[in-house]
């Protein structure tokens, strides 16, 4: 990979970028994943490359929802596999969720490459690969609608990231609760999800794991209370207020 100077002020961001580029070179990240990543970088820059209070609130509600779920599934694409493979597996273990490969640009090679990464990261089982993706989501066309009948099709809660708005909306219409990690609070995914974590997956996955370990000890009623108090519209609007305030402060 490219040489990144140790003292570069935004070294972390460049290291992450290199991982996505490697994913493209190895063929498991679609070229479109580069564009999605660039859009994320821009928002992350504006958010100060830190997990802000509105994201913490959404992360706590997400953990409550995952712990209360009957059949939670973590949906994985190329960018997620490139950036947080071990964390996906660890979170799935903590909240007892299934892991499913779900690609916008589906190819058998890409699916298998992502399955391999997840297995090397400790996953016992990876759904949605090849013949397993035999069920379809209503209202979506072509390969974009294929899911596993043992996974997303029957899930009550789906955690996804860098997801397309049409697909998120289709899952919500099917009656599923959707947790979306998306740095763009204006995307259709961010707006239609049940819980939107406006943060970088690089930081939110470790936090989801940390809170899952803590909140597992809570009683069911306490988890339900956390969920009841949660208001996704308010969280989205506070992310936008944060942006506008931060920009006004910087521009003084
Ligand atoms: P939508 O289809 O929901 O209206 P979109 O078409 O603008 O959104 P997509 O390309 O479908 O966006 O999805 C990529 C989304 O993921 C973008 O909103 C981008 O900001 C976000 N994103 C990119 N990288 C990350 C990351 N590392 N962590 C969290 N979100 C990210
Ligand atoms: Mg889109």
PDB file of C-alpha atoms and ligand atoms in Angstrom:
ATOM      1  CA  UNK A   1       0.000   0.000   0.000  1.00  0.00           C
ATOM      2  CA  UNK A   2       0.999   3.650  -0.448  1.00  0.00           C
ATOM      3  CA  UNK A   3       3.452   5.195   2.000  1.00  0.00           C
ATOM      4  CA  UNK A   4       1.650   7.343   4.543  1.00  0.00           C
ATOM      5  CA  UNK A   5       3.913   9.609   6.633  1.00  0.00           C
ATOM      6  CA  UNK A   6       3.743   8.814  10.395  1.00  0.00           C
ATOM      7  CA  UNK A   7       3.181  12.469  11.263  1.00  0.00           C
ATOM      8  CA  UNK A   8       0.440  13.155   8.748  1.00  0.00           C
ATOM      9  CA  UNK A   9      -2.354  15.009  10.611  1.00  0.00           C
ATOM     10  CA  UNK A  10      -5.046  12.828   9.082  1.00  0.00           C
ATOM     11  CA  UNK A  11      -3.083   9.581   8.991  1.00  0.00           C
ATOM     12  CA  UNK A  12      -5.979   7.483  10.333  1.00  0.00           C
ATOM     13  CA  UNK A  13      -8.264   8.611   7.506  1.00  0.00           C
ATOM     14  CA  UNK A  14      -5.593   7.772   4.908  1.00  0.00           C
ATOM     15  CA  UNK A  15      -4.992   4.315   6.400  1.00  0.00           C
ATOM     16  CA  UNK A  16      -8.733   3.605   6.190  1.00  0.00           C
ATOM     17  CA  UNK A  17      -8.839   4.837   2.601  1.00  0.00           C
ATOM     18  CA  UNK A  18      -6.006   2.435   1.730  1.00  0.00           C
ATOM     19  CA  UNK A  19      -8.034  -0.484   3.110  1.00  0.00           C
ATOM     20  CA  UNK A  20     -10.918   0.328   0.760  1.00  0.00           C
ATOM     21  CA  UNK A  21      -8.517   0.630  -2.177  1.00  0.00           C
ATOM     22  CA  UNK A  22      -7.037  -2.768  -1.282  1.00  0.00           C
ATOM     23  CA  UNK A  23     -10.563  -4.175  -1.235  1.00  0.00           C
ATOM     24  CA  UNK A  24     -11.106  -2.911  -4.777  1.00  0.00           C
ATOM     25  CA  UNK A  25      -7.771  -4.329  -5.909  1.00  0.00           C
ATOM     26  CA  UNK A  26      -8.644  -7.694  -4.389  1.00  0.00           C
ATOM     27  CA  UNK A  27     -12.053  -7.540  -6.031  1.00  0.00           C
ATOM     28  CA  UNK A  28     -14.413  -7.717  -3.039  1.00  0.00           C
ATOM     29  CA  UNK A  29     -15.194  -3.984  -2.947  1.00  0.00           C
ATOM     30  CA  UNK A  30     -17.076  -2.718  -6.024  1.00  0.00           C
ATOM     31  CA  UNK A  31     -15.600   0.423  -7.648  1.00  0.00           C
ATOM     32  CA  UNK A  32     -18.794   2.215  -6.564  1.00  0.00           C
ATOM     33  CA  UNK A  33     -17.673   1.493  -2.989  1.00  0.00           C
ATOM     34  CA  UNK A  34     -14.896   4.052  -3.502  1.00  0.00           C
ATOM     35  CA  UNK A  35     -17.453   6.734  -4.310  1.00  0.00           C
ATOM     36  CA  UNK A  36     -19.577   5.824  -1.309  1.00  0.00           C
ATOM     37  CA  UNK A  37     -16.476   5.978   0.884  1.00  0.00           C
ATOM     38  CA  UNK A  38     -15.537   9.405  -0.444  1.00  0.00           C
ATOM     39  CA  UNK A  39     -19.006  10.704   0.357  1.00  0.00           C
ATOM     40  CA  UNK A  40     -18.640   9.299   3.864  1.00  0.00           C
ATOM     41  CA  UNK A  41     -15.208  10.918   4.319  1.00  0.00           C
ATOM     42  CA  UNK A  42     -16.661  14.295   3.475  1.00  0.00           C
ATOM     43  CA  UNK A  43     -19.398  14.016   6.110  1.00  0.00           C
ATOM     44  CA  UNK A  44     -16.960  12.598   8.642  1.00  0.00           C
ATOM     45  CA  UNK A  45     -14.699  15.601   8.113  1.00  0.00           C
ATOM     46  CA  UNK A  46     -17.635  17.886   8.870  1.00  0.00           C
ATOM     47  CA  UNK A  47     -18.512  15.910  12.018  1.00  0.00           C
ATOM     48  CA  UNK A  48     -14.933  16.387  13.267  1.00  0.00           C
ATOM     49  CA  UNK A  49     -14.101  12.684  12.713  1.00  0.00           C
ATOM     50  CA  UNK A  50     -15.511  11.942  16.161  1.00  0.00           C
ATOM     51  CA  UNK A  51     -18.529  10.042  17.440  1.00  0.00           C
ATOM     52  CA  UNK A  52     -20.910  12.753  18.584  1.00  0.00           C
ATOM     53  CA  UNK A  53     -23.635  12.606  21.267  1.00  0.00           C
ATOM     54  CA  UNK A  54     -26.457  11.898  18.785  1.00  0.00           C
ATOM     55  CA  UNK A  55     -24.583   8.813  17.556  1.00  0.00           C
ATOM     56  CA  UNK A  56     -24.019   7.538  21.104  1.00  0.00           C
ATOM     57  CA  UNK A  57     -27.740   7.877  21.763  1.00  0.00           C
ATOM     58  CA  UNK A  58     -28.529   5.898  18.592  1.00  0.00           C
ATOM     59  CA  UNK A  59     -25.897   3.265  19.430  1.00  0.00           C
ATOM     60  CA  UNK A  60     -27.433   2.667  22.881  1.00  0.00           C
ATOM     61  CA  UNK A  61     -30.914   2.326  21.359  1.00  0.00           C
ATOM     62  CA  UNK A  62     -29.523  -0.028  18.684  1.00  0.00           C
ATOM     63  CA  UNK A  63     -27.963  -2.283  21.295  1.00  0.00           C
ATOM     64  CA  UNK A  64     -31.261  -2.377  23.195  1.00  0.00           C
ATOM     65  CA  UNK A  65     -33.101  -3.284  19.986  1.00  0.00           C
ATOM     66  CA  UNK A  66     -30.547  -5.964  19.052  1.00  0.00           C
ATOM     67  CA  UNK A  67     -30.659  -7.516  22.538  1.00  0.00           C
ATOM     68  CA  UNK A  68     -34.477  -7.572  22.517  1.00  0.00           C
ATOM     69  CA  UNK A  69     -34.699  -8.918  18.938  1.00  0.00           C
ATOM     70  CA  UNK A  70     -35.892 -12.460  18.242  1.00  0.00           C
ATOM     71  CA  UNK A  71     -33.907 -12.837  15.024  1.00  0.00           C
ATOM     72  CA  UNK A  72     -31.355 -10.082  14.404  1.00  0.00           C
ATOM     73  CA  UNK A  73     -29.205 -10.090  11.256  1.00  0.00           C
ATOM     74  CA  UNK A  74     -26.118  -8.021  10.410  1.00  0.00           C
ATOM     75  CA  UNK A  75     -26.068  -7.266   6.674  1.00  0.00           C
ATOM     76  CA  UNK A  76     -22.520  -7.029   5.278  1.00  0.00           C
ATOM     77  CA  UNK A  77     -21.192  -5.389   2.098  1.00  0.00           C
ATOM     78  CA  UNK A  78     -17.690  -4.903   0.678  1.00  0.00           C
ATOM     79  CA  UNK A  79     -16.856  -1.661   2.483  1.00  0.00           C
ATOM     80  CA  UNK A  80     -17.873  -3.168   5.825  1.00  0.00           C
ATOM     81  CA  UNK A  81     -15.800  -6.286   5.167  1.00  0.00           C
ATOM     82  CA  UNK A  82     -12.802  -4.102   4.302  1.00  0.00           C
ATOM     83  CA  UNK A  83     -13.043  -1.906   7.399  1.00  0.00           C
ATOM     84  CA  UNK A  84     -14.604  -3.831  10.294  1.00  0.00           C
ATOM     85  CA  UNK A  85     -14.595  -7.619   9.660  1.00  0.00           C
ATOM     86  CA  UNK A  86     -13.548  -8.687  13.178  1.00  0.00           C
ATOM     87  CA  UNK A  87     -15.918  -6.215  14.790  1.00  0.00           C
ATOM     88  CA  UNK A  88     -18.870  -7.546  12.748  1.00  0.00           C
ATOM     89  CA  UNK A  89     -18.151 -11.054  14.009  1.00  0.00           C
ATOM     90  CA  UNK A  90     -17.686  -9.917  17.604  1.00  0.00           C
ATOM     91  CA  UNK A  91     -20.887  -7.868  17.643  1.00  0.00           C
ATOM     92  CA  UNK A  92     -22.822 -10.776  16.113  1.00  0.00           C
ATOM     93  CA  UNK A  93     -21.520 -13.003  18.904  1.00  0.00           C
ATOM     94  CA  UNK A  94     -22.409 -10.489  21.642  1.00  0.00           C
ATOM     95  CA  UNK A  95     -26.020  -9.995  20.513  1.00  0.00           C
ATOM     96  CA  UNK A  96     -26.544 -13.436  18.997  1.00  0.00           C
ATOM     97  CA  UNK A  97     -27.106 -12.184  15.442  1.00  0.00           C
ATOM     98  CA  UNK A  98     -26.739 -13.900  12.087  1.00  0.00           C
ATOM     99  CA  UNK A  99     -24.301 -12.502   9.522  1.00  0.00           C
ATOM    100  CA  UNK A 100     -25.457 -12.181   5.902  1.00  0.00           C
ATOM    101  CA  UNK A 101     -23.569 -10.961   2.835  1.00  0.00           C
ATOM    102  CA  UNK A 102     -25.860  -8.563   0.987  1.00  0.00           C
ATOM    103  CA  UNK A 103     -24.412  -6.745  -1.995  1.00  0.00           C
ATOM    104  CA  UNK A 104     -25.831  -4.054  -4.219  1.00  0.00           C
ATOM    105  CA  UNK A 105     -23.447  -5.177  -6.972  1.00  0.00           C
ATOM    106  CA  UNK A 106     -23.747  -8.900  -6.452  1.00  0.00           C
ATOM    107  CA  UNK A 107     -21.286 -11.312  -8.063  1.00  0.00           C
ATOM    108  CA  UNK A 108     -20.518 -14.866  -6.894  1.00  0.00           C
ATOM    109  CA  UNK A 109     -16.788 -14.004  -6.632  1.00  0.00           C
ATOM    110  CA  UNK A 110     -17.389 -10.945  -4.482  1.00  0.00           C
ATOM    111  CA  UNK A 111     -19.791 -12.837  -2.224  1.00  0.00           C
ATOM    112  CA  UNK A 112     -17.337 -15.647  -1.703  1.00  0.00           C
ATOM    113  CA  UNK A 113     -14.428 -13.260  -1.077  1.00  0.00           C
ATOM    114  CA  UNK A 114     -16.441 -11.485   1.633  1.00  0.00           C
ATOM    115  CA  UNK A 115     -17.496 -14.799   3.153  1.00  0.00           C
ATOM    116  CA  UNK A 116     -13.817 -15.781   3.288  1.00  0.00           C
ATOM    117  CA  UNK A 117     -12.835 -12.558   5.069  1.00  0.00           C
ATOM    118  CA  UNK A 118     -15.619 -13.009   7.627  1.00  0.00           C
ATOM    119  CA  UNK A 119     -14.695 -16.645   8.253  1.00  0.00           C
ATOM    120  CA  UNK A 120     -11.033 -15.704   8.664  1.00  0.00           C
ATOM    121  CA  UNK A 121     -12.255 -13.144  11.185  1.00  0.00           C
ATOM    122  CA  UNK A 122     -13.924 -15.903  13.195  1.00  0.00           C
ATOM    123  CA  UNK A 123     -17.458 -16.210  11.761  1.00  0.00           C
ATOM    124  CA  UNK A 124     -18.890 -19.726  12.086  1.00  0.00           C
ATOM    125  CA  UNK A 125     -21.641 -19.197   9.542  1.00  0.00           C
ATOM    126  CA  UNK A 126     -22.142 -16.638   6.767  1.00  0.00           C
ATOM    127  CA  UNK A 127     -25.538 -16.434   5.043  1.00  0.00           C
ATOM    128  CA  UNK A 128     -26.496 -14.956   1.673  1.00  0.00           C
ATOM    129  CA  UNK A 129     -23.725 -16.526  -0.397  1.00  0.00           C
ATOM    130  CA  UNK A 130     -24.527 -18.150  -3.759  1.00  0.00           C
ATOM    131  CA  UNK A 131     -27.592 -20.432  -3.706  1.00  0.00           C
ATOM    132  CA  UNK A 132     -28.397 -19.382  -0.151  1.00  0.00           C
ATOM    133  CA  UNK A 133     -29.615 -15.993  -1.428  1.00  0.00           C
ATOM    134  CA  UNK A 134     -32.692 -17.637  -2.927  1.00  0.00           C
ATOM    135  CA  UNK A 135     -35.464 -15.482  -1.421  1.00  0.00           C
ATOM    136  CA  UNK A 136     -36.561 -12.110  -2.760  1.00  0.00           C
ATOM    137  CA  UNK A 137     -37.544  -8.791  -1.202  1.00  0.00           C
ATOM    138  CA  UNK A 138     -40.789  -7.483  -2.731  1.00  0.00           C
ATOM    139  CA  UNK A 139     -40.629  -4.126  -4.570  1.00  0.00           C
ATOM    140  CA  UNK A 140     -37.003  -4.402  -5.598  1.00  0.00           C
ATOM    141  CA  UNK A 141     -35.762  -5.427  -8.994  1.00  0.00           C
ATOM    142  CA  UNK A 142     -33.117  -7.833 -10.288  1.00  0.00           C
ATOM    143  CA  UNK A 143     -30.211  -9.083  -8.187  1.00  0.00           C
ATOM    144  CA  UNK A 144     -30.602  -6.268  -5.690  1.00  0.00           C
ATOM    145  CA  UNK A 145     -33.519  -8.033  -4.061  1.00  0.00           C
ATOM    146  CA  UNK A 146     -31.973 -11.397  -3.297  1.00  0.00           C
ATOM    147  CA  UNK A 147     -31.648 -12.366   0.365  1.00  0.00           C
ATOM    148  CA  UNK A 148     -31.253 -15.511   2.434  1.00  0.00           C
ATOM    149  CA  UNK A 149     -34.464 -17.252   3.565  1.00  0.00           C
ATOM    150  CA  UNK A 150     -32.567 -18.111   6.777  1.00  0.00           C
ATOM    151  CA  UNK A 151     -31.427 -14.514   7.285  1.00  0.00           C
ATOM    152  CA  UNK A 152     -32.742 -11.099   6.250  1.00  0.00           C
ATOM    153  CA  UNK A 153     -36.004 -12.579   4.903  1.00  0.00           C
ATOM    154  CA  UNK A 154     -37.105 -13.750   8.358  1.00  0.00           C
ATOM    155  CA  UNK A 155     -35.209 -11.204  10.495  1.00  0.00           C
ATOM    156  CA  UNK A 156     -37.103  -8.878  12.813  1.00  0.00           C
ATOM    157  CA  UNK A 157     -34.110  -6.530  13.162  1.00  0.00           C
ATOM    158  CA  UNK A 158     -31.525  -5.811  10.436  1.00  0.00           C
ATOM    159  CA  UNK A 159     -28.343  -3.824  11.064  1.00  0.00           C
ATOM    160  CA  UNK A 160     -26.858  -2.392   7.877  1.00  0.00           C
ATOM    161  CA  UNK A 161     -24.385   0.289   6.787  1.00  0.00           C
ATOM    162  CA  UNK A 162     -23.612   2.175   3.568  1.00  0.00           C
ATOM    163  CA  UNK A 163     -26.908   0.867   2.270  1.00  0.00           C
ATOM    164  CA  UNK A 164     -28.944   2.107  -0.649  1.00  0.00           C
ATOM    165  CA  UNK A 165     -32.160   3.974   0.159  1.00  0.00           C
ATOM    166  CA  UNK A 166     -34.468   1.786  -1.972  1.00  0.00           C
ATOM    167  CA  UNK A 167     -33.369  -1.341  -0.197  1.00  0.00           C
ATOM    168  CA  UNK A 168     -33.655   0.190   3.270  1.00  0.00           C
ATOM    169  CA  UNK A 169     -37.165   1.407   2.465  1.00  0.00           C
ATOM    170  CA  UNK A 170     -38.136  -2.040   1.161  1.00  0.00           C
ATOM    171  CA  UNK A 171     -36.990  -3.709   4.400  1.00  0.00           C
ATOM    172  CA  UNK A 172     -38.942  -1.206   6.496  1.00  0.00           C
ATOM    173  CA  UNK A 173     -42.045  -1.860   4.348  1.00  0.00           C
ATOM    174  CA  UNK A 174     -41.643  -5.564   5.095  1.00  0.00           C
ATOM    175  CA  UNK A 175     -42.127  -4.662   8.758  1.00  0.00           C
ATOM    176  CA  UNK A 176     -38.531  -5.005   9.861  1.00  0.00           C
ATOM    177  CA  UNK A 177     -36.799  -2.704  12.287  1.00  0.00           C
ATOM    178  CA  UNK A 178     -33.734  -1.328  10.530  1.00  0.00           C
ATOM    179  CA  UNK A 179     -30.610   0.015  12.232  1.00  0.00           C
ATOM    180  CA  UNK A 180     -28.563   2.027   9.719  1.00  0.00           C
ATOM    181  CA  UNK A 181     -25.041   3.332  10.148  1.00  0.00           C
ATOM    182  CA  UNK A 182     -24.746   6.212   7.703  1.00  0.00           C
ATOM    183  CA  UNK A 183     -22.594   9.344   7.879  1.00  0.00           C
ATOM    184  CA  UNK A 184     -25.060  11.237   5.692  1.00  0.00           C
ATOM    185  CA  UNK A 185     -28.063  12.273   7.816  1.00  0.00           C
ATOM    186  CA  UNK A 186     -29.862  13.372   4.634  1.00  0.00           C
ATOM    187  CA  UNK A 187     -29.702  10.060   2.748  1.00  0.00           C
ATOM    188  CA  UNK A 188     -32.901   8.103   2.214  1.00  0.00           C
ATOM    189  CA  UNK A 189     -31.404   5.278   4.233  1.00  0.00           C
ATOM    190  CA  UNK A 190     -30.766   7.616   7.173  1.00  0.00           C
ATOM    191  CA  UNK A 191     -34.287   9.044   6.886  1.00  0.00           C
ATOM    192  CA  UNK A 192     -36.170   5.759   6.579  1.00  0.00           C
ATOM    193  CA  UNK A 193     -34.315   3.625   9.152  1.00  0.00           C
ATOM    194  CA  UNK A 194     -35.842   2.936  12.572  1.00  0.00           C
ATOM    195  CA  UNK A 195     -32.560   3.913  14.225  1.00  0.00           C
ATOM    196  CA  UNK A 196     -29.866   5.914  12.413  1.00  0.00           C
ATOM    197  CA  UNK A 197     -26.319   5.975  13.730  1.00  0.00           C
ATOM    198  CA  UNK A 198     -24.770   9.031  12.076  1.00  0.00           C
ATOM    199  CA  UNK A 199     -21.151   7.995  12.501  1.00  0.00           C
ATOM    200  CA  UNK A 200     -18.277   6.175  10.798  1.00  0.00           C
ATOM    201  CA  UNK A 201     -18.541   2.362  10.953  1.00  0.00           C
ATOM    202  CA  UNK A 202     -14.888   2.392  12.023  1.00  0.00           C
ATOM    203  CA  UNK A 203     -15.902   3.978  15.328  1.00  0.00           C
ATOM    204  CA  UNK A 204     -19.490   2.745  15.730  1.00  0.00           C
ATOM    205  CA  UNK A 205     -18.782  -0.986  15.591  1.00  0.00           C
ATOM    206  CA  UNK A 206     -16.343  -0.952  18.548  1.00  0.00           C
ATOM    207  CA  UNK A 207     -18.859   1.174  20.473  1.00  0.00           C
ATOM    208  CA  UNK A 208     -21.750  -1.170  19.634  1.00  0.00           C
ATOM    209  CA  UNK A 209     -19.633  -4.032  21.029  1.00  0.00           C
ATOM    210  CA  UNK A 210     -18.709  -2.071  24.157  1.00  0.00           C
ATOM    211  CA  UNK A 211     -22.339  -1.126  24.915  1.00  0.00           C
ATOM    212  CA  UNK A 212     -23.568  -4.646  24.097  1.00  0.00           C
ATOM    213  CA  UNK A 213     -21.189  -6.045  26.738  1.00  0.00           C
ATOM    214  CA  UNK A 214     -22.490  -3.554  29.317  1.00  0.00           C
ATOM    215  CA  UNK A 215     -26.177  -3.568  28.428  1.00  0.00           C
ATOM    216  CA  UNK A 216     -26.454  -7.367  28.328  1.00  0.00           C
ATOM    217  CA  UNK A 217     -26.546  -7.147  32.126  1.00  0.00           C
ATOM    218  CA  UNK A 218     -29.680  -4.975  32.083  1.00  0.00           C
ATOM    219  CA  UNK A 219     -33.182  -6.306  32.645  1.00  0.00           C
ATOM    220  CA  UNK A 220     -35.544  -6.597  29.675  1.00  0.00           C
ATOM    221  CA  UNK A 221     -37.697  -3.761  31.070  1.00  0.00           C
ATOM    222  CA  UNK A 222     -34.693  -1.448  31.199  1.00  0.00           C
ATOM    223  CA  UNK A 223     -33.855  -2.200  27.555  1.00  0.00           C
ATOM    224  CA  UNK A 224     -37.477  -1.586  26.575  1.00  0.00           C
ATOM    225  CA  UNK A 225     -37.389   1.725  28.445  1.00  0.00           C
ATOM    226  CA  UNK A 226     -34.253   2.819  26.528  1.00  0.00           C
ATOM    227  CA  UNK A 227     -36.029   2.018  23.259  1.00  0.00           C
ATOM    228  CA  UNK A 228     -39.245   3.728  24.251  1.00  0.00           C
ATOM    229  CA  UNK A 229     -37.438   6.972  25.035  1.00  0.00           C
ATOM    230  CA  UNK A 230     -35.569   6.935  21.730  1.00  0.00           C
ATOM    231  CA  UNK A 231     -36.677   9.360  19.009  1.00  0.00           C
ATOM    232  CA  UNK A 232     -34.927   8.932  15.652  1.00  0.00           C
ATOM    233  CA  UNK A 233     -36.308  12.148  14.160  1.00  0.00           C
ATOM    234  CA  UNK A 234     -34.870  14.115  17.077  1.00  0.00           C
ATOM    235  CA  UNK A 235     -31.513  12.354  16.701  1.00  0.00           C
ATOM    236  CA  UNK A 236     -31.352  13.133  12.970  1.00  0.00           C
ATOM    237  CA  UNK A 237     -32.264  16.729  13.560  1.00  0.00           C
ATOM    238  CA  UNK A 238     -29.653  17.057  16.290  1.00  0.00           C
ATOM    239  CA  UNK A 239     -27.009  15.756  13.862  1.00  0.00           C
ATOM    240  CA  UNK A 240     -27.989  18.500  11.396  1.00  0.00           C
ATOM    241  CA  UNK A 241     -27.993  21.160  14.130  1.00  0.00           C
ATOM    242  CA  UNK A 242     -24.539  19.977  15.159  1.00  0.00           C
ATOM    243  CA  UNK A 243     -23.306  20.425  11.580  1.00  0.00           C
ATOM    244  CA  UNK A 244     -24.753  23.893  11.175  1.00  0.00           C
ATOM    245  CA  UNK A 245     -23.421  25.039  14.570  1.00  0.00           C
ATOM    246  CA  UNK A 246     -19.975  23.625  13.931  1.00  0.00           C
ATOM    247  CA  UNK A 247     -19.772  25.314  10.547  1.00  0.00           C
ATOM    248  CA  UNK A 248     -20.900  28.657  11.992  1.00  0.00           C
ATOM    249  CA  UNK A 249     -18.286  28.421  14.749  1.00  0.00           C
ATOM    250  CA  UNK A 250     -15.493  27.557  12.318  1.00  0.00           C
ATOM    251  CA  UNK A 251     -16.524  30.313   9.928  1.00  0.00           C
ATOM    252  CA  UNK A 252     -16.272  33.095  12.564  1.00  0.00           C
TER     253      UNK A 252
HETATM  254  P1  LIG B   1     -29.461   6.817  -0.324  1.00  0.00           P
HETATM  255  O1  LIG B   1     -29.535   5.778  -1.402  1.00  0.00           O
HETATM  256  O2  LIG B   1     -29.699   6.246   1.057  1.00  0.00           O
HETATM  257  O3  LIG B   1     -30.278   8.049  -0.556  1.00  0.00           O
HETATM  258  P2  LIG B   1     -26.824   7.539  -1.358  1.00  0.00           P
HETATM  259  O4  LIG B   1     -27.279   7.008  -2.677  1.00  0.00           O
HETATM  260  O5  LIG B   1     -26.360   8.929  -1.243  1.00  0.00           O
HETATM  261  O6  LIG B   1     -27.928   7.332  -0.235  1.00  0.00           O
HETATM  262  P3  LIG B   1     -25.196   5.207  -1.112  1.00  0.00           P
HETATM  263  O7  LIG B   1     -24.058   5.268  -2.064  1.00  0.00           O
HETATM  264  O8  LIG B   1     -26.394   4.408  -1.473  1.00  0.00           O
HETATM  265  O9  LIG B   1     -25.645   6.677  -0.761  1.00  0.00           O
HETATM  266  O10 LIG B   1     -24.660   4.743   0.330  1.00  0.00           O
HETATM  267  C1  LIG B   1     -23.455   5.183   0.878  1.00  0.00           C
HETATM  268  C2  LIG B   1     -23.695   5.962   2.167  1.00  0.00           C
HETATM  269  O11 LIG B   1     -22.792   5.502   3.160  1.00  0.00           O
HETATM  270  C3  LIG B   1     -23.434   7.458   2.002  1.00  0.00           C
HETATM  271  O12 LIG B   1     -24.466   8.191   2.615  1.00  0.00           O
HETATM  272  C4  LIG B   1     -22.126   7.714   2.788  1.00  0.00           C
HETATM  273  O13 LIG B   1     -22.135   8.965   3.434  1.00  0.00           O
HETATM  274  C5  LIG B   1     -22.142   6.602   3.807  1.00  0.00           C
HETATM  275  N1  LIG B   1     -20.793   6.133   4.224  1.00  0.00           N
HETATM  276  C6  LIG B   1     -19.693   5.977   3.462  1.00  0.00           C
HETATM  277  N2  LIG B   1     -18.643   5.520   4.180  1.00  0.00           N
HETATM  278  C7  LIG B   1     -19.104   5.345   5.446  1.00  0.00           C
HETATM  279  C8  LIG B   1     -18.507   4.873   6.649  1.00  0.00           C
HETATM  280  N3  LIG B   1     -17.230   4.491   6.708  1.00  0.00           N
HETATM  281  N4  LIG B   1     -19.279   4.836   7.756  1.00  0.00           N
HETATM  282  C9  LIG B   1     -20.577   5.223   7.713  1.00  0.00           C
HETATM  283  N5  LIG B   1     -21.194   5.668   6.611  1.00  0.00           N
HETATM  284  C10 LIG B   1     -20.485   5.736   5.485  1.00  0.00           C
HETATM  285 MG1  LIG B   2     -28.458   5.310  -3.167  1.00  0.00          MG
END
